[in-house]
Amino acid sequence: MKVLSTVEAFRQWRAEAVDPLGFVPTMGALHAGHRSLMERARADCASAVASVFVNPTQFNDPEDCRSYPMTLQEDLAMARETGMDAVFTPSFETLYPDRYRYRVTENEHSSALEGAHRPGHFDGVLTVVMKLLQIVAPHRAYFGEKDWQQLDLVRGMADAFFLPLEVIACPTIREADGLAMSSRNRRLSAAGRDLAPEFHRALAESSTALEARERLAAAGFSVQYVEDAGSRRLAAVELEGVRLIDNIPLAATSAAAASHPLKGAVS
Ligand code: PAF
């Protein structure tokens, strides 16, 4: 597996790589969710690449960026295990020679939900994803459904700019107790970790977003939003100062179960 950190070195490698190429962009601190994306890219494509870059422009809170876990050696080991052919590990200077003078902005959906609580977040995400896609030039790029709004905005950007690639959505990977895998989970104390699965349970077991919000607040979460939008229930909370996000299909909530025509017909 090649570990490449400059655009020139990556493009040289890319020129020889067998098509189609699958790409998994990450910020490192890889967990089973990332593993599933890399496995999918590996299974689907003749060549597979991941990137590891903690992108400062998508952190609205500098402290959140500073405390983001950095585990490059473990990340490379996981990439190797899943059969990645190369990992791109650029520096800030490599990816931002313009020092972020140029950026990609979406000005409707990106200011809602995550965007309302993290001003500038999606400018940073879309800009870095666009830069990475220009360098990596993949046929398919893999994104997790846990970051639903990110997935939706990246899809929209790919369409808007006629990017010649497919954006592939991959299901959220959860711990056995339902907590969505996240690099941030490791910052919870043992007590926080015990409480955290209540986040997913409250989303799934409440009939309305308001009910879920109240249940979470009563359990000790600081709720940023719970909203039903389109086909999903999306939410963000803070627990012990750690920001957690999750979303589920509305069809999987108890509201859907309550309105199902077979309700009560099966026990
Ligand atoms: O989802 C992430 O890990 C990041 O937002 C991404 C897509 C790698 C961009 O930095």
mmCIF file of C-alpha atoms and ligand atoms in Angstrom:
data_model
loop_
_atom_site.group_PDB
_atom_site.id
_atom_site.type_symbol
_atom_site.label_atom_id
_atom_site.label_comp_id
_atom_site.label_asym_id
_atom_site.label_seq_id
_atom_site.Cartn_x
_atom_site.Cartn_y
_atom_site.Cartn_z
ATOM 1 C CA MET A 1 0.000 0.000 0.000
ATOM 2 C CA LYS A 2 1.387 3.404 -1.010
ATOM 3 C CA VAL A 3 1.218 6.310 1.421
ATOM 4 C CA LEU A 4 1.383 9.506 -0.612
ATOM 5 C CA SER A 5 1.293 13.046 0.696
ATOM 6 C CA THR A 6 1.855 15.350 -2.273
ATOM 7 C CA VAL A 7 -0.413 16.051 -5.224
ATOM 8 C CA GLU A 8 2.409 15.232 -7.655
ATOM 9 C CA ALA A 9 3.151 11.848 -6.058
ATOM 10 C CA PHE A 10 -0.529 10.998 -5.889
ATOM 11 C CA ARG A 11 -1.163 11.930 -9.526
ATOM 12 C CA GLN A 12 1.816 9.842 -10.633
ATOM 13 C CA TRP A 13 0.379 6.846 -8.801
ATOM 14 C CA ARG A 14 -3.121 7.606 -10.130
ATOM 15 C CA ALA A 15 -1.901 7.601 -13.737
ATOM 16 C CA GLU A 16 -0.936 3.920 -13.362
ATOM 17 C CA ALA A 17 -3.921 2.785 -11.227
ATOM 18 C CA VAL A 18 -6.373 0.371 -12.828
ATOM 19 C CA ASP A 19 -9.883 1.790 -13.358
ATOM 20 C CA PRO A 20 -12.461 1.961 -11.881
ATOM 21 C CA LEU A 21 -11.088 3.704 -8.792
ATOM 22 C CA GLY A 22 -13.046 3.866 -5.524
ATOM 23 C CA PHE A 23 -12.335 6.609 -2.960
ATOM 24 C CA VAL A 24 -13.078 6.896 0.759
ATOM 25 C CA PRO A 25 -12.338 10.375 2.163
ATOM 26 C CA THR A 26 -11.766 10.406 5.951
ATOM 27 C CA MET A 27 -10.421 12.559 8.762
ATOM 28 C CA GLY A 28 -8.685 9.556 10.310
ATOM 29 C CA ALA A 29 -9.426 8.096 13.769
ATOM 30 C CA LEU A 30 -10.865 5.239 11.743
ATOM 31 C CA HIS A 31 -13.455 2.892 13.224
ATOM 32 C CA ALA A 32 -15.714 0.103 12.011
ATOM 33 C CA GLY A 33 -17.850 2.613 10.077
ATOM 34 C CA HIS A 34 -14.836 3.639 7.974
ATOM 35 C CA ARG A 35 -13.817 0.010 7.664
ATOM 36 C CA SER A 36 -17.181 -0.765 6.051
ATOM 37 C CA LEU A 37 -16.705 2.090 3.534
ATOM 38 C CA MET A 38 -13.217 0.858 2.627
ATOM 39 C CA GLU A 39 -14.434 -2.729 2.327
ATOM 40 C CA ARG A 40 -17.217 -1.585 0.019
ATOM 41 C CA ALA A 41 -14.781 0.414 -2.167
ATOM 42 C CA ARG A 42 -12.428 -2.556 -2.242
ATOM 43 C CA ALA A 43 -15.208 -4.961 -3.258
ATOM 44 C CA ASP A 44 -16.677 -2.632 -5.925
ATOM 45 C CA CYS A 45 -13.591 -1.264 -7.649
ATOM 46 C CA ALA A 46 -10.380 -2.429 -9.298
ATOM 47 C CA SER A 47 -8.372 0.157 -7.308
ATOM 48 C CA ALA A 48 -9.229 1.647 -3.928
ATOM 49 C CA VAL A 49 -7.879 4.712 -2.124
ATOM 50 C CA ALA A 50 -8.592 6.390 1.214
ATOM 51 C CA SER A 51 -7.503 9.836 2.346
ATOM 52 C CA VAL A 52 -6.669 10.904 5.890
ATOM 53 C CA PHE A 53 -6.815 14.654 6.477
ATOM 54 C CA VAL A 54 -8.227 16.458 9.518
ATOM 55 C CA ASN A 55 -9.742 19.390 7.674
ATOM 56 C CA PRO A 56 -9.509 22.543 9.844
ATOM 57 C CA THR A 57 -11.854 24.580 7.624
ATOM 58 C CA GLN A 58 -14.859 22.442 8.595
ATOM 59 C CA PHE A 59 -14.431 22.984 12.356
ATOM 60 C CA ASN A 60 -16.321 26.026 13.551
ATOM 61 C CA ASP A 61 -14.846 25.430 17.030
ATOM 62 C CA PRO A 62 -10.999 25.482 16.997
ATOM 63 C CA GLU A 63 -10.920 23.493 20.271
ATOM 64 C CA ASP A 64 -12.935 20.698 18.610
ATOM 65 C CA CYS A 65 -10.326 20.629 15.829
ATOM 66 C CA ARG A 66 -7.379 20.603 18.274
ATOM 67 C CA SER A 67 -8.868 17.757 20.303
ATOM 68 C CA TYR A 68 -9.789 15.668 17.245
ATOM 69 C CA PRO A 69 -8.096 12.256 17.742
ATOM 70 C CA MET A 70 -5.020 11.664 15.540
ATOM 71 C CA THR A 71 -4.207 7.978 15.088
ATOM 72 C CA LEU A 72 -2.359 7.835 11.760
ATOM 73 C CA GLN A 73 -0.449 4.588 12.371
ATOM 74 C CA GLU A 74 -3.629 2.713 13.392
ATOM 75 C CA ASP A 75 -5.477 4.290 10.445
ATOM 76 C CA LEU A 76 -2.834 3.094 8.000
ATOM 77 C CA ALA A 77 -2.974 -0.381 9.540
ATOM 78 C CA MET A 78 -6.748 -0.530 8.989
ATOM 79 C CA ALA A 79 -6.409 0.762 5.432
ATOM 80 C CA ARG A 80 -3.802 -1.935 4.763
ATOM 81 C CA GLU A 81 -6.023 -4.659 6.291
ATOM 82 C CA THR A 82 -8.962 -3.667 4.107
ATOM 83 C CA GLY A 83 -6.772 -3.820 1.003
ATOM 84 C CA MET A 84 -6.468 -0.142 0.090
ATOM 85 C CA ASP A 85 -3.968 0.316 -2.733
ATOM 86 C CA ALA A 86 -3.007 3.807 -1.564
ATOM 87 C CA VAL A 87 -3.688 6.327 1.196
ATOM 88 C CA PHE A 88 -3.450 10.043 0.501
ATOM 89 C CA THR A 89 -2.222 12.012 3.548
ATOM 90 C CA PRO A 90 -1.809 15.640 2.461
ATOM 91 C CA SER A 91 -0.767 18.518 4.733
ATOM 92 C CA PHE A 92 -2.811 21.717 5.080
ATOM 93 C CA GLU A 93 -0.307 23.548 2.843
ATOM 94 C CA THR A 94 -0.683 20.886 0.165
ATOM 95 C CA LEU A 95 -4.487 21.050 0.059
ATOM 96 C CA TYR A 96 -4.858 24.771 0.670
ATOM 97 C CA PRO A 97 -2.169 26.603 -1.340
ATOM 98 C CA ASP A 98 -4.796 29.380 -1.608
ATOM 99 C CA ARG A 99 -5.156 29.450 2.216
ATOM 100 C CA TYR A 100 -8.919 28.955 1.738
ATOM 101 C CA ARG A 101 -9.431 32.068 -0.407
ATOM 102 C CA TYR A 102 -11.505 29.930 -2.749
ATOM 103 C CA ARG A 103 -14.368 27.851 -1.422
ATOM 104 C CA VAL A 104 -17.476 25.953 -2.442
ATOM 105 C CA THR A 105 -20.654 27.327 -0.889
ATOM 106 C CA GLU A 106 -24.165 25.942 -1.016
ATOM 107 C CA ASN A 107 -26.644 28.548 0.078
ATOM 108 C CA GLU A 108 -29.947 26.830 0.811
ATOM 109 C CA HIS A 109 -29.747 23.528 2.664
ATOM 110 C CA SER A 110 -26.343 24.011 4.241
ATOM 111 C CA SER A 111 -27.552 26.602 6.741
ATOM 112 C CA ALA A 112 -30.169 24.268 8.288
ATOM 113 C CA LEU A 113 -29.694 21.546 10.946
ATOM 114 C CA GLU A 114 -25.895 20.960 11.247
ATOM 115 C CA GLY A 115 -25.219 24.205 9.387
ATOM 116 C CA ALA A 116 -27.355 26.230 11.813
ATOM 117 C CA HIS A 117 -25.272 24.963 14.736
ATOM 118 C CA ARG A 118 -21.906 24.926 12.956
ATOM 119 C CA PRO A 119 -21.624 28.073 10.833
ATOM 120 C CA GLY A 120 -19.258 27.567 7.906
ATOM 121 C CA HIS A 121 -19.037 23.817 8.485
ATOM 122 C CA PHE A 122 -20.409 22.790 5.087
ATOM 123 C CA ASP A 123 -18.300 25.349 3.189
ATOM 124 C CA GLY A 124 -15.287 23.588 4.695
ATOM 125 C CA VAL A 125 -16.637 20.104 3.945
ATOM 126 C CA LEU A 126 -17.657 20.845 0.352
ATOM 127 C CA THR A 127 -14.425 22.692 -0.384
ATOM 128 C CA VAL A 128 -12.161 19.933 0.903
ATOM 129 C CA VAL A 129 -14.226 17.209 -0.787
ATOM 130 C CA MET A 130 -14.051 19.111 -4.083
ATOM 131 C CA LYS A 131 -10.256 19.479 -3.723
ATOM 132 C CA LEU A 132 -9.831 15.781 -2.890
ATOM 133 C CA LEU A 133 -12.047 14.700 -5.791
ATOM 134 C CA GLN A 134 -10.021 16.859 -8.203
ATOM 135 C CA ILE A 135 -6.789 15.197 -7.059
ATOM 136 C CA VAL A 136 -7.987 11.615 -6.620
ATOM 137 C CA ALA A 137 -10.258 11.584 -9.698
ATOM 138 C CA PRO A 138 -12.276 8.541 -8.556
ATOM 139 C CA HIS A 139 -15.102 6.835 -10.420
ATOM 140 C CA ARG A 140 -16.944 6.247 -7.140
ATOM 141 C CA ALA A 141 -16.752 8.076 -3.799
ATOM 142 C CA TYR A 142 -18.128 6.461 -0.634
ATOM 143 C CA PHE A 143 -19.869 8.405 2.160
ATOM 144 C CA GLY A 144 -21.606 7.177 5.315
ATOM 145 C CA GLU A 145 -25.303 7.814 5.919
ATOM 146 C CA LYS A 146 -24.527 8.863 9.496
ATOM 147 C CA ASP A 147 -23.580 12.267 8.067
ATOM 148 C CA TRP A 148 -26.852 12.438 6.138
ATOM 149 C CA GLN A 149 -26.801 16.155 5.419
ATOM 150 C CA GLN A 150 -23.162 15.959 4.295
ATOM 151 C CA LEU A 151 -24.037 13.073 1.962
ATOM 152 C CA ASP A 152 -26.956 15.018 0.501
ATOM 153 C CA LEU A 153 -24.870 18.172 -0.041
ATOM 154 C CA VAL A 154 -21.944 16.258 -1.590
ATOM 155 C CA ARG A 155 -24.397 14.571 -3.972
ATOM 156 C CA GLY A 156 -25.850 17.949 -4.878
ATOM 157 C CA MET A 157 -22.369 19.395 -5.466
ATOM 158 C CA ALA A 158 -21.392 16.453 -7.688
ATOM 159 C CA ASP A 159 -24.520 17.064 -9.789
ATOM 160 C CA ALA A 160 -24.155 20.850 -9.852
ATOM 161 C CA PHE A 161 -20.546 20.701 -11.058
ATOM 162 C CA PHE A 162 -21.042 17.720 -13.411
ATOM 163 C CA LEU A 163 -18.403 15.707 -11.556
ATOM 164 C CA PRO A 164 -17.837 12.473 -13.476
ATOM 165 C CA LEU A 165 -18.323 10.122 -10.527
ATOM 166 C CA GLU A 166 -20.928 8.242 -8.558
ATOM 167 C CA VAL A 167 -21.540 9.158 -4.912
ATOM 168 C CA ILE A 168 -22.254 5.925 -3.032
ATOM 169 C CA ALA A 169 -24.198 6.045 0.252
ATOM 170 C CA CYS A 170 -23.251 3.408 2.832
ATOM 171 C CA PRO A 171 -25.383 2.497 5.882
ATOM 172 C CA THR A 172 -24.538 3.744 9.373
ATOM 173 C CA ILE A 173 -22.588 1.170 11.363
ATOM 174 C CA ARG A 174 -23.701 0.899 14.997
ATOM 175 C CA GLU A 175 -22.339 -0.562 18.202
ATOM 176 C CA ALA A 176 -24.311 -3.575 19.519
ATOM 177 C CA ASP A 177 -26.276 -1.176 21.783
ATOM 178 C CA GLY A 178 -27.319 1.025 18.840
ATOM 179 C CA LEU A 179 -24.867 3.927 19.262
ATOM 180 C CA ALA A 180 -23.719 5.111 15.827
ATOM 181 C CA MET A 181 -19.961 4.627 15.395
ATOM 182 C CA SER A 182 -18.093 7.930 15.560
ATOM 183 C CA SER A 183 -14.526 9.028 16.178
ATOM 184 C CA ARG A 184 -15.945 11.259 18.912
ATOM 185 C CA ASN A 185 -17.375 8.337 20.961
ATOM 186 C CA ARG A 186 -13.927 7.649 22.392
ATOM 187 C CA ARG A 187 -14.030 11.016 24.171
ATOM 188 C CA LEU A 188 -16.951 9.915 26.385
ATOM 189 C CA SER A 189 -16.374 8.767 29.975
ATOM 190 C CA ALA A 190 -17.580 5.281 30.961
ATOM 191 C CA ALA A 191 -20.783 6.836 32.368
ATOM 192 C CA GLY A 192 -21.286 8.906 29.204
ATOM 193 C CA ARG A 193 -20.751 5.840 27.073
ATOM 194 C CA ASP A 194 -23.418 3.969 29.095
ATOM 195 C CA LEU A 195 -25.931 6.757 28.505
ATOM 196 C CA ALA A 196 -25.075 7.405 24.829
ATOM 197 C CA PRO A 197 -27.207 4.594 23.270
ATOM 198 C CA GLU A 198 -30.289 6.342 24.667
ATOM 199 C CA PHE A 199 -29.722 8.868 21.827
ATOM 200 C CA HIS A 200 -30.586 6.329 19.131
ATOM 201 C CA ARG A 201 -33.318 4.689 21.231
ATOM 202 C CA ALA A 202 -35.083 8.010 21.801
ATOM 203 C CA LEU A 203 -35.034 8.783 18.073
ATOM 204 C CA ALA A 204 -36.454 5.385 17.168
ATOM 205 C CA GLU A 205 -38.987 5.009 19.982
ATOM 206 C CA SER A 206 -40.568 8.483 19.940
ATOM 207 C CA SER A 207 -43.615 9.177 17.797
ATOM 208 C CA THR A 208 -42.613 12.782 17.133
ATOM 209 C CA ALA A 209 -39.421 14.799 16.979
ATOM 210 C CA LEU A 210 -40.675 16.862 19.923
ATOM 211 C CA GLU A 211 -41.183 13.743 22.038
ATOM 212 C CA ALA A 212 -37.630 12.582 21.198
ATOM 213 C CA ARG A 213 -36.234 16.011 22.076
ATOM 214 C CA GLU A 214 -37.998 16.004 25.481
ATOM 215 C CA ARG A 215 -36.939 12.441 26.250
ATOM 216 C CA LEU A 216 -33.299 13.254 25.443
ATOM 217 C CA ALA A 217 -33.314 16.441 27.514
ATOM 218 C CA ALA A 218 -34.808 14.549 30.480
ATOM 219 C CA ALA A 219 -32.097 11.891 30.162
ATOM 220 C CA GLY A 220 -29.348 14.539 30.484
ATOM 221 C CA PHE A 221 -28.430 15.291 26.849
ATOM 222 C CA SER A 222 -28.059 18.863 25.714
ATOM 223 C CA VAL A 223 -30.212 18.792 22.581
ATOM 224 C CA GLN A 224 -29.197 20.933 19.589
ATOM 225 C CA TYR A 225 -31.912 19.744 17.238
ATOM 226 C CA VAL A 226 -34.244 16.855 16.509
ATOM 227 C CA GLU A 227 -36.114 17.345 13.249
ATOM 228 C CA ASP A 228 -38.117 15.241 10.854
ATOM 229 C CA ALA A 229 -37.058 16.293 7.366
ATOM 230 C CA GLY A 230 -37.945 14.440 4.193
ATOM 231 C CA SER A 231 -37.704 10.734 4.892
ATOM 232 C CA ARG A 232 -35.421 11.016 7.955
ATOM 233 C CA ARG A 233 -35.385 11.990 11.599
ATOM 234 C CA LEU A 234 -32.110 13.894 12.131
ATOM 235 C CA ALA A 235 -30.603 14.958 15.431
ATOM 236 C CA ALA A 236 -27.567 16.396 17.184
ATOM 237 C CA VAL A 237 -26.898 16.385 20.923
ATOM 238 C CA GLU A 238 -24.043 17.106 23.278
ATOM 239 C CA LEU A 239 -23.103 14.707 26.036
ATOM 240 C CA GLU A 240 -20.203 15.586 28.361
ATOM 241 C CA GLY A 241 -19.281 18.299 25.850
ATOM 242 C CA VAL A 242 -19.004 15.687 23.068
ATOM 243 C CA ARG A 243 -21.159 16.407 20.031
ATOM 244 C CA LEU A 244 -23.011 13.372 18.662
ATOM 245 C CA ILE A 245 -25.157 13.225 15.533
ATOM 246 C CA ASP A 246 -27.459 10.527 14.248
ATOM 247 C CA ASN A 247 -30.379 10.016 11.881
ATOM 248 C CA ILE A 248 -32.801 7.228 11.101
ATOM 249 C CA PRO A 249 -35.426 6.625 8.421
ATOM 250 C CA LEU A 250 -38.815 7.922 9.565
ATOM 251 C CA ALA A 251 -40.132 4.514 8.532
ATOM 252 C CA ALA A 252 -38.128 3.042 11.451
ATOM 253 C CA THR A 253 -39.695 5.274 14.131
ATOM 254 C CA SER A 254 -42.583 4.316 16.379
ATOM 255 C CA ALA A 255 -44.730 6.934 14.565
ATOM 256 C CA ALA A 256 -44.426 4.797 11.448
ATOM 257 C CA ALA A 257 -45.151 1.643 13.452
ATOM 258 C CA ALA A 258 -48.248 3.327 14.924
ATOM 259 C CA SER A 259 -49.611 4.295 11.508
ATOM 260 C CA HIS A 260 -48.796 0.954 9.871
ATOM 261 C CA PRO A 261 -51.957 -0.764 8.538
ATOM 262 C CA LEU A 262 -50.917 -4.043 10.212
ATOM 263 C CA LYS A 263 -50.516 -2.365 13.616
ATOM 264 C CA GLY A 264 -51.910 -4.688 16.253
ATOM 265 C CA ALA A 265 -52.402 -7.497 13.761
ATOM 266 C CA VAL A 266 -49.115 -9.151 14.695
ATOM 267 C CA SER A 267 -47.724 -9.437 18.196
HETATM 268 O O1 PAF B 1 -17.038 12.820 6.942
HETATM 269 C C1 PAF B 1 -15.838 13.166 7.113
HETATM 270 O O2 PAF B 1 -15.038 12.462 7.720
HETATM 271 C C2 PAF B 1 -15.394 14.510 6.559
HETATM 272 O O3 PAF B 1 -16.410 15.465 6.636
HETATM 273 C C3 PAF B 1 -14.826 14.422 5.135
HETATM 274 C C4 PAF B 1 -15.898 13.984 4.146
HETATM 275 C C5 PAF B 1 -13.667 13.430 5.100
HETATM 276 C C6 PAF B 1 -14.317 15.795 4.698
HETATM 277 O O4 PAF B 1 -13.301 16.252 5.539
#
